[in-house]
Each structure stands twice: as C-alpha cells, then as structure tokens.
Short mmCIF file of C-alpha atoms in Angstrom, two decimals:
data_model
loop_
_atom_site.label_atom_id
_atom_site.label_comp_id
_atom_site.label_asym_id
_atom_site.label_seq_id
_atom_site.Cartn_x
_atom_site.Cartn_y
_atom_site.Cartn_z
CA MET A 91 -19.69 -4.43 21.17
CA ALA A 92 -16.12 -3.54 20.28
CA LYS A 93 -15.17 0.12 20.05
CA PRO A 94 -13.81 1.76 16.91
CA ALA A 95 -10.03 1.63 16.91
CA ASP A 96 -7.18 3.95 16.08
CA ILE A 97 -5.72 1.88 13.25
CA GLY A 98 -3.20 4.31 11.79
CA SER A 99 0.23 3.11 10.78
CA LYS A 100 1.87 4.98 13.65
CA ARG A 101 -0.40 3.20 16.11
CA LEU A 102 0.40 -0.20 14.59
CA ILE A 103 4.18 0.29 14.61
CA SER A 104 4.18 1.75 18.13
CA LEU A 105 2.75 -1.54 19.45
CA ALA A 106 6.11 -3.29 18.98
CA PRO A 107 8.64 -0.90 17.43
CA ASN A 108 11.68 -3.14 17.90
CA ALA A 109 9.97 -6.15 16.34
CA TRP A 110 8.84 -3.93 13.47
CA VAL A 111 12.21 -2.38 12.62
CA GLN A 112 13.94 -5.77 12.84
CA TRP A 113 11.34 -7.23 10.47
CA VAL A 114 11.49 -4.48 7.82
CA THR A 115 15.29 -4.36 7.81
CA GLY A 116 15.86 -8.10 8.24
CA ASN A 117 18.42 -7.25 10.93
CA PRO A 118 17.84 -8.59 14.49
CA GLN A 119 20.37 -6.12 15.91
CA VAL A 120 18.37 -3.02 14.96
CA ARG A 121 16.63 -1.19 17.82
CA ALA A 122 13.96 1.52 17.57
CA SER A 123 14.49 4.60 19.71
CA GLU A 124 11.82 7.09 18.62
CA LEU A 125 8.90 7.65 16.25
CA LEU A 126 9.55 10.99 14.55
CA ASP A 127 7.42 13.69 12.98
CA ALA A 128 6.76 12.66 9.36
CA GLU A 129 5.26 15.94 8.16
CA PHE A 130 7.29 17.92 5.65
CA GLN A 131 6.81 21.60 4.96
CA TRP A 132 7.05 21.34 1.16
CA ILE A 133 4.58 18.55 0.47
CA SER A 134 0.92 18.21 1.35
CA ARG A 135 0.94 14.56 2.40
CA GLU A 136 2.64 12.95 5.37
CA SER A 137 4.88 9.95 4.98
CA ASP A 138 3.38 7.21 7.11
CA VAL A 139 5.94 6.71 9.89
CA ILE A 140 9.60 7.59 10.36
CA VAL A 141 11.40 5.64 13.07
CA LYS A 142 14.77 6.65 14.43
CA ALA A 143 16.73 3.44 14.89
CA SER A 144 20.25 2.23 15.54
CA SER A 145 22.43 -0.83 15.20
CA PRO A 146 26.02 -1.64 16.20
CA GLU A 147 27.07 -1.57 12.54
CA HIS A 148 25.21 1.52 11.30
CA GLN A 149 24.80 3.64 14.46
CA GLU A 150 21.78 5.99 14.25
CA PHE A 151 19.66 6.06 11.08
CA LEU A 152 16.06 6.53 9.93
CA ILE A 153 13.58 3.89 8.80
CA LEU A 154 10.95 5.45 6.55
CA ASN A 155 7.81 3.26 6.52
CA GLU A 156 5.22 3.84 3.81
CA LEU A 157 2.12 1.61 4.08
CA GLN A 158 -0.14 1.52 1.03
CA LEU A 159 -3.50 -0.21 0.81
CA ARG A 160 -2.66 -0.87 -2.84
CA TYR A 161 0.48 0.01 -4.78
CA SER A 162 0.32 3.19 -6.81
CA GLN A 163 2.52 3.85 -9.84
CA ALA A 164 3.33 7.22 -8.28
CA MET A 165 5.16 5.52 -5.41
CA PRO A 166 8.73 5.46 -6.85
CA LYS A 167 8.83 9.24 -7.22
CA ARG A 168 7.08 9.71 -3.86
CA MET A 169 9.59 7.46 -2.09
CA ARG A 170 12.45 9.42 -3.66
CA ASN A 171 10.95 12.68 -2.39
CA TYR A 172 10.30 11.35 1.12
CA VAL A 173 13.81 10.01 1.54
CA ALA A 174 15.39 13.28 0.42
CA LEU A 175 13.17 15.35 2.72
CA ALA A 176 13.69 13.02 5.70
CA GLU A 177 17.48 13.13 5.32
CA GLU A 178 17.41 16.91 4.94
CA LYS A 179 15.23 17.36 8.03
CA TYR A 180 17.00 14.92 10.37
CA ASN A 181 20.50 14.72 8.83
CA LEU A 182 20.58 10.93 9.09
CA SER A 183 20.89 8.15 6.51
CA THR A 184 17.52 6.59 5.62
CA TYR A 185 16.34 3.04 5.01
CA PRO A 186 13.04 3.37 3.06
CA VAL A 187 10.44 0.59 3.09
CA LEU A 188 7.22 0.37 1.05
CA ILE A 189 4.65 -2.06 2.50
CA ASN A 190 1.83 -2.97 0.10
CA ILE A 191 -1.20 -4.45 1.84
CA LEU A 192 -3.40 -5.69 -1.03
CA PRO A 193 -2.18 -6.84 -4.47
CA PRO A 194 -2.64 -4.45 -7.41
CA PRO A 195 -4.17 -5.46 -10.77
CA ALA A 196 -2.12 -8.04 -12.68
CA THR A 197 -1.16 -5.43 -15.27
CA VAL A 198 0.64 -3.28 -12.67
CA THR A 199 4.34 -3.91 -12.00
CA ILE A 200 5.54 -3.06 -8.50
CA GLU A 201 8.82 -1.16 -8.74
CA ASN A 202 11.51 -1.23 -6.03
CA CYS A 203 13.36 1.90 -7.12
CA TYR A 204 13.05 5.31 -8.69
CA ASP A 205 15.35 5.60 -11.71
CA SER A 206 15.44 8.48 -14.20
CA GLU A 207 17.84 10.04 -16.68
CA PHE A 208 17.73 13.58 -17.99
CA MET A 209 20.35 15.23 -20.21
CA GLY A 210 22.96 12.66 -19.23
CA LEU A 211 22.29 13.01 -15.48
CA ASN A 212 20.89 10.08 -13.49
CA ALA A 213 18.74 10.03 -10.37
CA ARG A 214 18.12 6.80 -8.46
CA GLN A 215 16.50 5.86 -5.19
CA ASP A 216 16.25 2.24 -4.06
CA TYR A 217 13.75 1.15 -1.42
CA ARG A 218 12.71 -2.17 0.04
CA VAL A 219 9.31 -3.51 -1.02
CA ILE A 220 7.30 -5.83 1.25
CA ASN A 221 4.09 -7.28 -0.20
CA LEU A 222 1.96 -8.56 2.67
CA TRP A 223 0.32 -11.25 0.54
CA GLU A 224 3.79 -12.82 0.24
CA VAL A 225 4.46 -12.80 4.01
CA ASP A 226 3.88 -16.11 5.81
CA ALA A 227 1.05 -15.94 8.36
CA GLU A 228 2.70 -18.66 10.47
CA LEU A 229 5.84 -16.53 10.73
CA VAL A 230 3.84 -13.49 11.91
CA LEU A 231 1.93 -15.46 14.56
CA GLY A 232 4.94 -17.48 15.68
CA GLN A 233 7.65 -14.82 15.84
CA PRO A 234 5.42 -12.93 16.91
CA LEU A 235 4.88 -9.65 15.04
CA PRO A 236 1.96 -7.89 16.81
CA PRO A 237 1.67 -4.98 14.32
CA LEU A 238 0.84 -7.54 11.61
CA PHE A 239 -1.77 -9.54 13.56
CA PRO A 240 -4.71 -7.60 12.00
CA PHE A 241 -3.43 -8.52 8.52
CA VAL A 242 -3.19 -12.29 9.14
CA PRO A 243 -6.20 -13.24 6.93
CA ILE A 244 -4.60 -11.68 3.81
CA LEU A 245 -1.10 -13.03 4.48
CA LYS A 246 0.24 -16.13 2.75
CA GLY A 247 -1.59 -19.14 4.22
CA GLY A 248 -3.67 -16.91 6.50
CA GLY A 249 -7.08 -17.13 4.87
CA SER A 250 -8.56 -19.90 7.00
CA GLU A 251 -10.86 -20.16 10.01
CA SER A 252 -8.06 -21.59 12.17
CA LYS A 253 -5.69 -18.71 11.37
CA LEU A 254 -8.42 -16.14 12.11
CA ARG A 255 -9.07 -17.81 15.48
CA SER A 256 -5.33 -17.72 16.24
CA ALA A 257 -5.15 -14.02 15.35
CA VAL A 258 -8.20 -13.19 17.49
CA GLN A 259 -6.68 -15.10 20.41
CA ALA A 260 -3.38 -13.22 20.00
CA LEU A 261 -5.13 -9.82 19.98
CA ARG A 262 -7.31 -10.63 23.00
CA ALA A 263 -4.32 -11.87 25.00
CA ASP A 264 -2.91 -8.32 25.13
CA GLN A 265 -4.94 -5.33 26.32
CA THR A 266 -2.92 -3.02 24.07
CA LEU A 267 -3.95 -5.00 20.98
CA ASN A 268 -7.63 -5.79 21.48
CA GLN A 269 -8.81 -2.53 19.88
CA LEU A 270 -7.38 -3.77 16.59
CA GLU A 271 -10.17 -6.34 16.21
CA PRO A 272 -12.17 -4.20 13.73
CA LEU A 273 -9.11 -4.07 11.46
CA LEU A 274 -8.67 -7.85 11.71
CA ALA A 275 -12.36 -8.35 10.88
CA PHE A 276 -12.05 -6.01 7.92
CA PHE A 277 -9.24 -7.99 6.31
CA ALA A 278 -10.89 -11.30 7.23
CA SER A 279 -13.91 -10.17 5.17
CA PHE A 280 -11.75 -10.45 2.03
CA VAL A 281 -11.35 -14.21 2.42
CA LEU A 282 -14.06 -15.53 4.79
CA GLU A 283 -17.83 -15.29 5.00
CA ILE A 284 -19.24 -12.53 7.21
CA PRO A 285 -21.41 -14.91 9.36
CA LEU A 286 -18.30 -16.98 10.19
CA ILE A 287 -16.36 -13.84 11.15
CA GLN A 288 -19.27 -12.74 13.37
CA GLN A 289 -19.37 -16.16 15.01
CA ILE A 290 -15.63 -16.20 15.73
CA MET A 291 -15.30 -12.58 16.86
CA ARG A 292 -18.70 -12.20 18.57
CA TRP A 293 -19.41 -8.55 17.83
CA ASP A 294 -21.60 -6.33 15.68
CA MET A 295 -20.32 -5.89 12.13
CA THR A 296 -21.49 -2.26 12.08
CA VAL A 297 -18.13 -1.53 13.72
CA LEU A 298 -16.44 -2.90 10.62
CA ARG A 299 -18.48 -0.62 8.36
CA GLU A 300 -17.44 2.40 10.43
CA SER A 301 -13.78 1.55 9.99
CA PRO A 302 -11.66 4.07 8.02
CA TRP A 303 -10.17 1.15 6.08
CA TYR A 304 -13.65 -0.02 5.07
CA GLN A 305 -14.56 3.47 3.90
CA GLU A 306 -11.31 3.74 1.92
CA ILE A 307 -12.02 0.45 0.14
CA LEU A 308 -15.57 1.62 -0.57
CA GLN A 309 -14.33 4.88 -2.08
CA GLU A 310 -11.68 3.02 -4.05
CA GLY A 311 -14.38 0.72 -5.44
CA VAL A 312 -16.43 3.70 -6.64
CA ALA A 313 -13.33 5.23 -8.23
CA GLN A 314 -12.44 1.93 -9.89
CA GLY A 315 -16.01 1.67 -11.22
CA ILE A 316 -15.69 5.09 -12.87
CA GLN A 317 -12.24 4.17 -14.17
CA GLN A 318 -13.56 0.90 -15.63
CA GLU A 319 -16.40 2.79 -17.37
CA ARG A 320 -13.91 5.31 -18.88
CA ARG A 321 -11.63 2.49 -20.00
CA GLY A 322 -14.54 0.75 -21.71
CA SER A 323 -15.61 3.98 -23.42
CA LEU A 324 -12.10 4.63 -24.71
CA GLU A 325 -11.81 1.10 -26.12
CA ARG A 326 -15.25 1.39 -27.76
CA ILE A 327 -14.19 4.63 -29.50
CA LEU A 328 -11.04 2.97 -30.80
CA LYS A 329 -12.94 -0.11 -32.02
CA LEU A 330 -15.53 2.02 -33.80
CA ARG A 331 -12.80 3.96 -35.59
CA PHE A 332 -10.15 1.30 -36.21
CA SER A 333 -11.91 -2.09 -35.71
CA GLU A 334 -9.67 -4.39 -33.65
CA ILE A 335 -7.35 -3.08 -30.90
CA PRO A 336 -3.93 -4.78 -30.65
CA VAL A 337 -3.27 -6.58 -27.37
CA GLU A 338 -0.30 -4.31 -26.67
CA ILE A 339 -2.51 -1.21 -26.74
CA SER A 340 -5.19 -2.90 -24.59
CA VAL A 341 -2.59 -3.75 -21.95
CA ARG A 342 -1.31 -0.16 -21.91
CA ILE A 343 -4.87 1.20 -21.62
CA GLU A 344 -5.49 -1.13 -18.67
CA ALA A 345 -2.67 0.58 -16.75
CA LEU A 346 -3.96 4.15 -17.28
CA THR A 347 -5.20 6.33 -14.46
CA LEU A 348 -8.65 7.92 -14.54
CA GLU A 349 -7.12 11.29 -15.42
CA GLN A 350 -5.10 9.78 -18.28
CA LEU A 351 -8.17 7.95 -19.63
CA GLU A 352 -10.19 11.15 -19.70
CA GLU A 353 -7.39 13.04 -21.47
CA LEU A 354 -7.09 10.32 -24.13
CA MET A 355 -10.81 10.36 -25.00
CA ALA A 356 -10.35 13.44 -27.21
CA THR A 357 -7.13 12.00 -28.65
CA ALA A 358 -8.93 8.82 -29.71
CA LEU A 359 -11.47 10.90 -31.64
CA THR A 360 -8.91 12.99 -33.52
CA VAL A 361 -5.96 10.71 -34.39
CA ASN A 362 -5.75 9.17 -37.85
CA SER A 363 -4.47 5.71 -36.84
CA LEU A 364 -3.84 3.38 -33.94
CA ASP A 365 -0.11 3.95 -34.38
CA GLU A 366 -0.68 7.68 -33.91
CA PHE A 367 -2.85 7.00 -30.84
CA SER A 368 -0.19 4.73 -29.29
CA GLU A 369 2.30 7.58 -29.49
CA HIS A 370 0.12 9.46 -26.97
CA LEU A 371 0.07 6.55 -24.48
CA PRO A 372 2.40 6.89 -21.45
CA ASN A 373 5.40 4.57 -21.55
#
C-alpha cells in the first residue's frame, strides 16, 4: 500500500524548480536558485512558496507562488500584502502568481489585480493568474512538468483513463515522484469512478481519505452546506416580506460569504424595502 505523501506546495515546486519558474513566468531563460522562507512577521498565514530566481534580462528577482484549492475573493488584497512584504523582506522585485486548482462557482469572477482608490490616491497590484482547468494535460505530460503530474485529471483534456495511466506511469518512473500518487488519485476521483482508479493505481483508497487535500475538500463541503442553508434562509425571509426577489439581488446573494449572510439576516428582517436591503449588499 502506498504511504501518505508530503504534498505541500513547497514539496511540489522543489521537484523541478526550473521547470516550474519557466512555466509560471512563460520565460524559458528564468532559472530558480533558492526556495525562500515565506513566513512574514506581521501576518498569521504563510504565502505558499517564494522562489528566488534570475534571468539574463531581469537579474535576480522573486517569484511568489500562491496555490489555492479554490479562488477566494480575498485573494487580490492578500496578493497585494504578500508582494509588499516579500519585497520589504528580501529587497528584490517580485513576480506574483496565483494558481487556482479547482474552478469557483459560476457567480465568482477571478480577478488578476488588486485595485483601489481612496481620497484621490490609487493602489494597484497586478499578478498573474493560472487556472489549472485551463492548462492542457498533453502539454504538462509532454513538456514535462513534474510538479503538475498529480493534477493531470483536472487539467484540460486530462479527465480520461488514458491520461490517468500516463500520469501514473510518469510518477512511477521517478523515485522522487512516486509518493505523489495519493494526490493524483485524489484529483482523479473528481472525474473518474473510484473502482477504475483502484484498478489503475493498485492500492488501498484509505490512503486517499487520509490525504490533507481530501480532508480540506470535506471541510469545505461542510462549510458550503452551512453557507447554502444560510443563503436559502435569507432568500426565504426576503420572499416572505417582499414576494419576488429580483435576479440582480439573487446573484449578489449567491456571492456572499457565510459571515456576510449571517450579518444580513437581521437586516432582511428590519428593512422596509428590497431597495433598502440592496443598499446593505457588498458591491
């Protein structure tokens, strides 16, 4: 039976750092030199991975890699903070990249910059966005890009038995990669039947259930269930008070976080009209 794997982002990128930095920057001349400490004194969460890199054109610079299971609407501000802190700590220019693994709900727009204006002053931070579901599986297997092998089933054109077999073969061909099989199985379970995955990979699926990624999805599902219940309750309150809910308001409610939904419950009970309620909805 396969052993549980260290499947953190740092582990993935360290498998082939040069291939990774060339892929995220789109520049074949970039070389990785070091994976740096991504912990910052002033914030409680670590940025995923900071790589010190260089190229003939840009000399030394940082590549800030943020991998997200699913895009969060807090990411633009978070990316702005990470870039500022990384440049302050290492005194190097930074190329920030946000990699989204699974697609968000259709109502969520993925932003590629932070942009705000306050009292005539503007703040802006651009960053590159890579959505894995838009990345070609053939490209990953053919190039090759070892850090992305475990994600092959959810890549564009990767959700087939033949692509899973190719990814398994690629992982087993390299001793440094074979511990990533649980992660590959996990993402294969999104698009293929479990018995087929067991047949191809020949190991006990209890390893999959022990995976940190599996547990994160499980917890996310519970949270989404609570969020869906709150959203339904809020819409029921509005319908009881004001009959039909305009589509525009429904769409905006769909994008609310659990915390925002709970805050708006009391608002829905006290406002005098839907127009008044819409004024309390985040833009």
